[in-house]
JSON list of C-alpha atoms in Angstrom, two decimals:
[
{"chain": "A", "resi": 1, "resn": "ALA", "atom": "CA", "xyz": [-13.18, -8.60, -6.61]},
{"chain": "A", "resi": 2, "resn": "ALA", "atom": "CA", "xyz": [-12.65, -10.33, -3.43]},
{"chain": "A", "resi": 3, "resn": "PRO", "atom": "CA", "xyz": [-10.88, -8.85, -0.35]},
{"chain": "A", "resi": 4, "resn": "TRP", "atom": "CA", "xyz": [-7.60, -10.65, 0.11]},
{"chain": "A", "resi": 5, "resn": "THR", "atom": "CA", "xyz": [-7.69, -12.45, 3.71]},
{"chain": "A", "resi": 6, "resn": "VAL", "atom": "CA", "xyz": [-4.92, -14.84, 4.69]},
{"chain": "A", "resi": 7, "resn": "GLU", "atom": "CA", "xyz": [-7.74, -17.74, 4.43]},
{"chain": "A", "resi": 8, "resn": "ARG", "atom": "CA", "xyz": [-8.10, -16.94, 0.94]},
{"chain": "A", "resi": 9, "resn": "LEU", "atom": "CA", "xyz": [-4.74, -16.76, 0.23]},
{"chain": "A", "resi": 10, "resn": "ALA", "atom": "CA", "xyz": [-3.01, -19.93, 2.55]},
{"chain": "A", "resi": 11, "resn": "ARG", "atom": "CA", "xyz": [-5.88, -21.71, 0.43]},
{"chain": "A", "resi": 12, "resn": "GLU", "atom": "CA", "xyz": [-5.05, -20.30, -3.38]},
{"chain": "A", "resi": 13, "resn": "ALA", "atom": "CA", "xyz": [-1.51, -21.87, -1.62]},
{"chain": "A", "resi": 14, "resn": "GLY", "atom": "CA", "xyz": [-2.45, -25.06, -0.75]},
{"chain": "A", "resi": 15, "resn": "LEU", "atom": "CA", "xyz": [-1.77, -24.28, 3.01]},
{"chain": "A", "resi": 16, "resn": "SER", "atom": "CA", "xyz": [-3.27, -24.03, 6.38]},
{"chain": "A", "resi": 17, "resn": "ARG", "atom": "CA", "xyz": [-3.64, -20.02, 7.75]},
{"chain": "A", "resi": 18, "resn": "ALA", "atom": "CA", "xyz": [-0.84, -20.76, 10.42]},
{"chain": "A", "resi": 19, "resn": "ALA", "atom": "CA", "xyz": [1.36, -22.29, 7.59]},
{"chain": "A", "resi": 20, "resn": "PHE", "atom": "CA", "xyz": [1.25, -19.45, 5.14]},
{"chain": "A", "resi": 21, "resn": "ALA", "atom": "CA", "xyz": [1.70, -16.63, 7.17]},
{"chain": "A", "resi": 22, "resn": "ARG", "atom": "CA", "xyz": [4.64, -17.87, 8.88]},
{"chain": "A", "resi": 23, "resn": "ARG", "atom": "CA", "xyz": [6.17, -18.88, 5.40]},
{"chain": "A", "resi": 24, "resn": "PHE", "atom": "CA", "xyz": [4.89, -15.61, 4.41]},
{"chain": "A", "resi": 25, "resn": "ALA", "atom": "CA", "xyz": [6.70, -14.10, 7.17]},
{"chain": "A", "resi": 26, "resn": "ALA", "atom": "CA", "xyz": [9.78, -15.55, 6.48]},
{"chain": "A", "resi": 27, "resn": "LEU", "atom": "CA", "xyz": [9.95, -15.15, 2.89]},
{"chain": "A", "resi": 28, "resn": "THR", "atom": "CA", "xyz": [9.33, -10.97, 2.87]},
{"chain": "A", "resi": 29, "resn": "GLY", "atom": "CA", "xyz": [9.92, -10.22, 6.78]},
{"chain": "A", "resi": 30, "resn": "ARG", "atom": "CA", "xyz": [6.50, -9.38, 7.08]},
{"chain": "A", "resi": 31, "resn": "PRO", "atom": "CA", "xyz": [3.10, -11.12, 7.72]},
{"chain": "A", "resi": 32, "resn": "PRO", "atom": "CA", "xyz": [0.80, -10.65, 4.72]},
{"chain": "A", "resi": 33, "resn": "LEU", "atom": "CA", "xyz": [-1.47, -8.22, 5.38]},
{"chain": "A", "resi": 34, "resn": "ALA", "atom": "CA", "xyz": [0.95, -5.73, 6.93]},
{"chain": "A", "resi": 35, "resn": "TYR", "atom": "CA", "xyz": [2.99, -6.75, 3.23]},
{"chain": "A", "resi": 36, "resn": "LEU", "atom": "CA", "xyz": [0.20, -5.91, 1.34]},
{"chain": "A", "resi": 37, "resn": "THR", "atom": "CA", "xyz": [-0.40, -2.45, 3.21]},
{"chain": "A", "resi": 38, "resn": "TRP", "atom": "CA", "xyz": [3.05, -1.46, 2.64]},
{"chain": "A", "resi": 39, "resn": "TRP", "atom": "CA", "xyz": [2.40, -2.61, -0.88]},
{"chain": "A", "resi": 40, "resn": "ARG", "atom": "CA", "xyz": [-0.71, -0.34, -1.70]},
{"chain": "A", "resi": 41, "resn": "MET", "atom": "CA", "xyz": [1.11, 2.72, 0.25]},
{"chain": "A", "resi": 42, "resn": "THR", "atom": "CA", "xyz": [4.04, 2.50, -1.60]},
{"chain": "A", "resi": 43, "resn": "LEU", "atom": "CA", "xyz": [2.00, 1.89, -4.85]},
{"chain": "A", "resi": 44, "resn": "ALA", "atom": "CA", "xyz": [-0.52, 4.71, -3.57]},
{"chain": "A", "resi": 45, "resn": "ALA", "atom": "CA", "xyz": [2.29, 7.26, -2.87]},
{"chain": "A", "resi": 46, "resn": "ARG", "atom": "CA", "xyz": [4.17, 6.76, -6.24]},
{"chain": "A", "resi": 47, "resn": "LEU", "atom": "CA", "xyz": [0.94, 7.36, -8.08]},
{"chain": "A", "resi": 48, "resn": "LEU", "atom": "CA", "xyz": [0.20, 10.62, -5.75]},
{"chain": "A", "resi": 49, "resn": "ALA", "atom": "CA", "xyz": [3.54, 11.77, -6.82]},
{"chain": "A", "resi": 50, "resn": "GLU", "atom": "CA", "xyz": [4.31, 10.81, -10.25]},
{"chain": "A", "resi": 51, "resn": "SER", "atom": "CA", "xyz": [-0.05, 11.60, -11.54]},
{"chain": "A", "resi": 52, "resn": "ALA", "atom": "CA", "xyz": [-3.03, 13.53, -11.67]},
{"chain": "A", "resi": 53, "resn": "LEU", "atom": "CA", "xyz": [-5.58, 10.99, -10.48]},
{"chain": "A", "resi": 54, "resn": "PRO", "atom": "CA", "xyz": [-8.15, 12.26, -8.49]},
{"chain": "A", "resi": 55, "resn": "LEU", "atom": "CA", "xyz": [-7.45, 10.54, -5.21]},
{"chain": "A", "resi": 56, "resn": "ALA", "atom": "CA", "xyz": [-10.75, 8.60, -5.51]},
{"chain": "A", "resi": 57, "resn": "SER", "atom": "CA", "xyz": [-8.79, 6.68, -8.50]},
{"chain": "A", "resi": 58, "resn": "VAL", "atom": "CA", "xyz": [-6.47, 6.15, -6.37]},
{"chain": "A", "resi": 59, "resn": "ALA", "atom": "CA", "xyz": [-7.88, 4.25, -3.88]},
{"chain": "A", "resi": 60, "resn": "GLU", "atom": "CA", "xyz": [-9.22, 2.26, -6.09]},
{"chain": "A", "resi": 61, "resn": "ARG", "atom": "CA", "xyz": [-5.64, 1.32, -8.32]},
{"chain": "A", "resi": 62, "resn": "VAL", "atom": "CA", "xyz": [-4.76, 0.19, -4.65]},
{"chain": "A", "resi": 63, "resn": "GLY", "atom": "CA", "xyz": [-7.67, -1.77, -3.85]},
{"chain": "A", "resi": 64, "resn": "TYR", "atom": "CA", "xyz": [-10.11, 0.43, -1.47]},
{"chain": "A", "resi": 65, "resn": "THR", "atom": "CA", "xyz": [-13.59, 1.09, -2.24]},
{"chain": "A", "resi": 66, "resn": "SER", "atom": "CA", "xyz": [-14.01, 3.87, -0.23]},
{"chain": "A", "resi": 67, "resn": "GLU", "atom": "CA", "xyz": [-11.68, 7.09, -0.57]},
{"chain": "A", "resi": 68, "resn": "PHE", "atom": "CA", "xyz": [-12.15, 7.93, 3.06]},
{"chain": "A", "resi": 69, "resn": "ALA", "atom": "CA", "xyz": [-10.87, 4.33, 4.46]},
{"chain": "A", "resi": 70, "resn": "PHE", "atom": "CA", "xyz": [-7.76, 5.12, 1.87]},
{"chain": "A", "resi": 71, "resn": "ALA", "atom": "CA", "xyz": [-7.20, 8.38, 3.22]},
{"chain": "A", "resi": 72, "resn": "HIS", "atom": "CA", "xyz": [-7.43, 7.48, 6.52]},
{"chain": "A", "resi": 73, "resn": "ALA", "atom": "CA", "xyz": [-5.16, 4.38, 5.86]},
{"chain": "A", "resi": 74, "resn": "PHE", "atom": "CA", "xyz": [-2.72, 6.56, 4.72]},
{"chain": "A", "resi": 75, "resn": "LYS", "atom": "CA", "xyz": [-2.37, 9.19, 7.05]},
{"chain": "A", "resi": 76, "resn": "ARG", "atom": "CA", "xyz": [-1.58, 6.59, 9.28]},
{"chain": "A", "resi": 77, "resn": "TRP", "atom": "CA", "xyz": [1.22, 4.77, 7.04]},
{"chain": "A", "resi": 78, "resn": "CYS", "atom": "CA", "xyz": [3.04, 7.86, 6.01]},
{"chain": "A", "resi": 79, "resn": "GLY", "atom": "CA", "xyz": [1.83, 10.49, 8.48]},
{"chain": "A", "resi": 80, "resn": "LEU", "atom": "CA", "xyz": [0.53, 12.93, 5.57]},
{"chain": "A", "resi": 81, "resn": "ALA", "atom": "CA", "xyz": [-2.86, 12.95, 4.58]},
{"chain": "A", "resi": 82, "resn": "PRO", "atom": "CA", "xyz": [-3.08, 12.05, 0.15]},
{"chain": "A", "resi": 83, "resn": "GLY", "atom": "CA", "xyz": [-3.38, 16.02, -0.79]},
{"chain": "A", "resi": 84, "resn": "ARG", "atom": "CA", "xyz": [-0.40, 16.90, 0.95]},
{"chain": "A", "resi": 85, "resn": "TYR", "atom": "CA", "xyz": [1.57, 13.96, 0.67]},
{"chain": "A", "resi": 86, "resn": "ARG", "atom": "CA", "xyz": [0.78, 14.96, -3.46]},
{"chain": "A", "resi": 87, "resn": "ARG", "atom": "CA", "xyz": [1.81, 18.66, -2.44]},
{"chain": "A", "resi": 88, "resn": "ALA", "atom": "CA", "xyz": [5.03, 17.67, -0.78]},
{"chain": "A", "resi": 89, "resn": "HIS", "atom": "CA", "xyz": [6.20, 15.33, -3.29]},
{"chain": "A", "resi": 90, "resn": "ALA", "atom": "CA", "xyz": [4.77, 16.69, -6.81]},
{"chain": "A", "resi": 91, "resn": "ASP", "atom": "CA", "xyz": [8.02, 19.11, -8.00]},
{"chain": "A", "resi": 92, "resn": "ARG", "atom": "CA", "xyz": [10.71, 16.68, -6.92]},
{"chain": "A", "resi": 93, "resn": "GLY", "atom": "CA", "xyz": [12.85, 15.31, -10.20]},
{"chain": "A", "resi": 94, "resn": "PRO", "atom": "CA", "xyz": [12.47, 13.19, -12.25]},
{"chain": "A", "resi": 95, "resn": "ARG", "atom": "CA", "xyz": [8.97, 10.73, -12.52]},
{"chain": "A", "resi": 96, "resn": "GLY", "atom": "CA", "xyz": [10.34, 7.85, -10.98]},
{"chain": "A", "resi": 97, "resn": "ALA", "atom": "CA", "xyz": [12.74, 9.35, -8.12]},
{"chain": "A", "resi": 98, "resn": "VAL", "atom": "CA", "xyz": [9.91, 9.99, -5.41]},
{"chain": "A", "resi": 99, "resn": "HIS", "atom": "CA", "xyz": [9.68, 7.99, -2.64]},
{"chain": "A", "resi": 100, "resn": "PRO", "atom": "CA", "xyz": [7.74, 7.11, 0.34]},
{"chain": "A", "resi": 101, "resn": "PRO", "atom": "CA", "xyz": [8.99, 8.36, 3.50]},
{"chain": "A", "resi": 102, "resn": "ARG", "atom": "CA", "xyz": [12.20, 6.79, 4.95]},
{"chain": "A", "resi": 103, "resn": "ALA", "atom": "CA", "xyz": [10.89, 4.81, 8.02]},
{"chain": "A", "resi": 104, "resn": "VAL", "atom": "CA", "xyz": [8.09, 2.99, 5.92]},
{"chain": "A", "resi": 105, "resn": "ARG", "atom": "CA", "xyz": [10.38, 2.66, 2.82]},
{"chain": "A", "resi": 106, "resn": "THR", "atom": "CA", "xyz": [11.08, -0.98, 2.84]},
{"chain": "A", "resi": 107, "resn": "PRO", "atom": "CA", "xyz": [9.45, -4.17, 3.77]}
]
């Protein structure tokens, strides 16, 4: 799959890059790529907490081709390395009850 870029998304929507970015931010409260990062990391946090998938598989499922790049981005996003996040959240309550850190929970 091709990487997501604002240019590509704008083209798909039939808008200029600037118009797409403005409309997207107005609807979501975040610029397009910041929203994409939030969505990917939120999904990764859930996969880490609720599954035993290897880190490389989690990285691939959320759109990273490099486990290293994913681990770096995840740590920057929530302050914990993926493995540490998994250990800290693996035994919390019923499945589906795990949430990303409060500071990054909402878009």
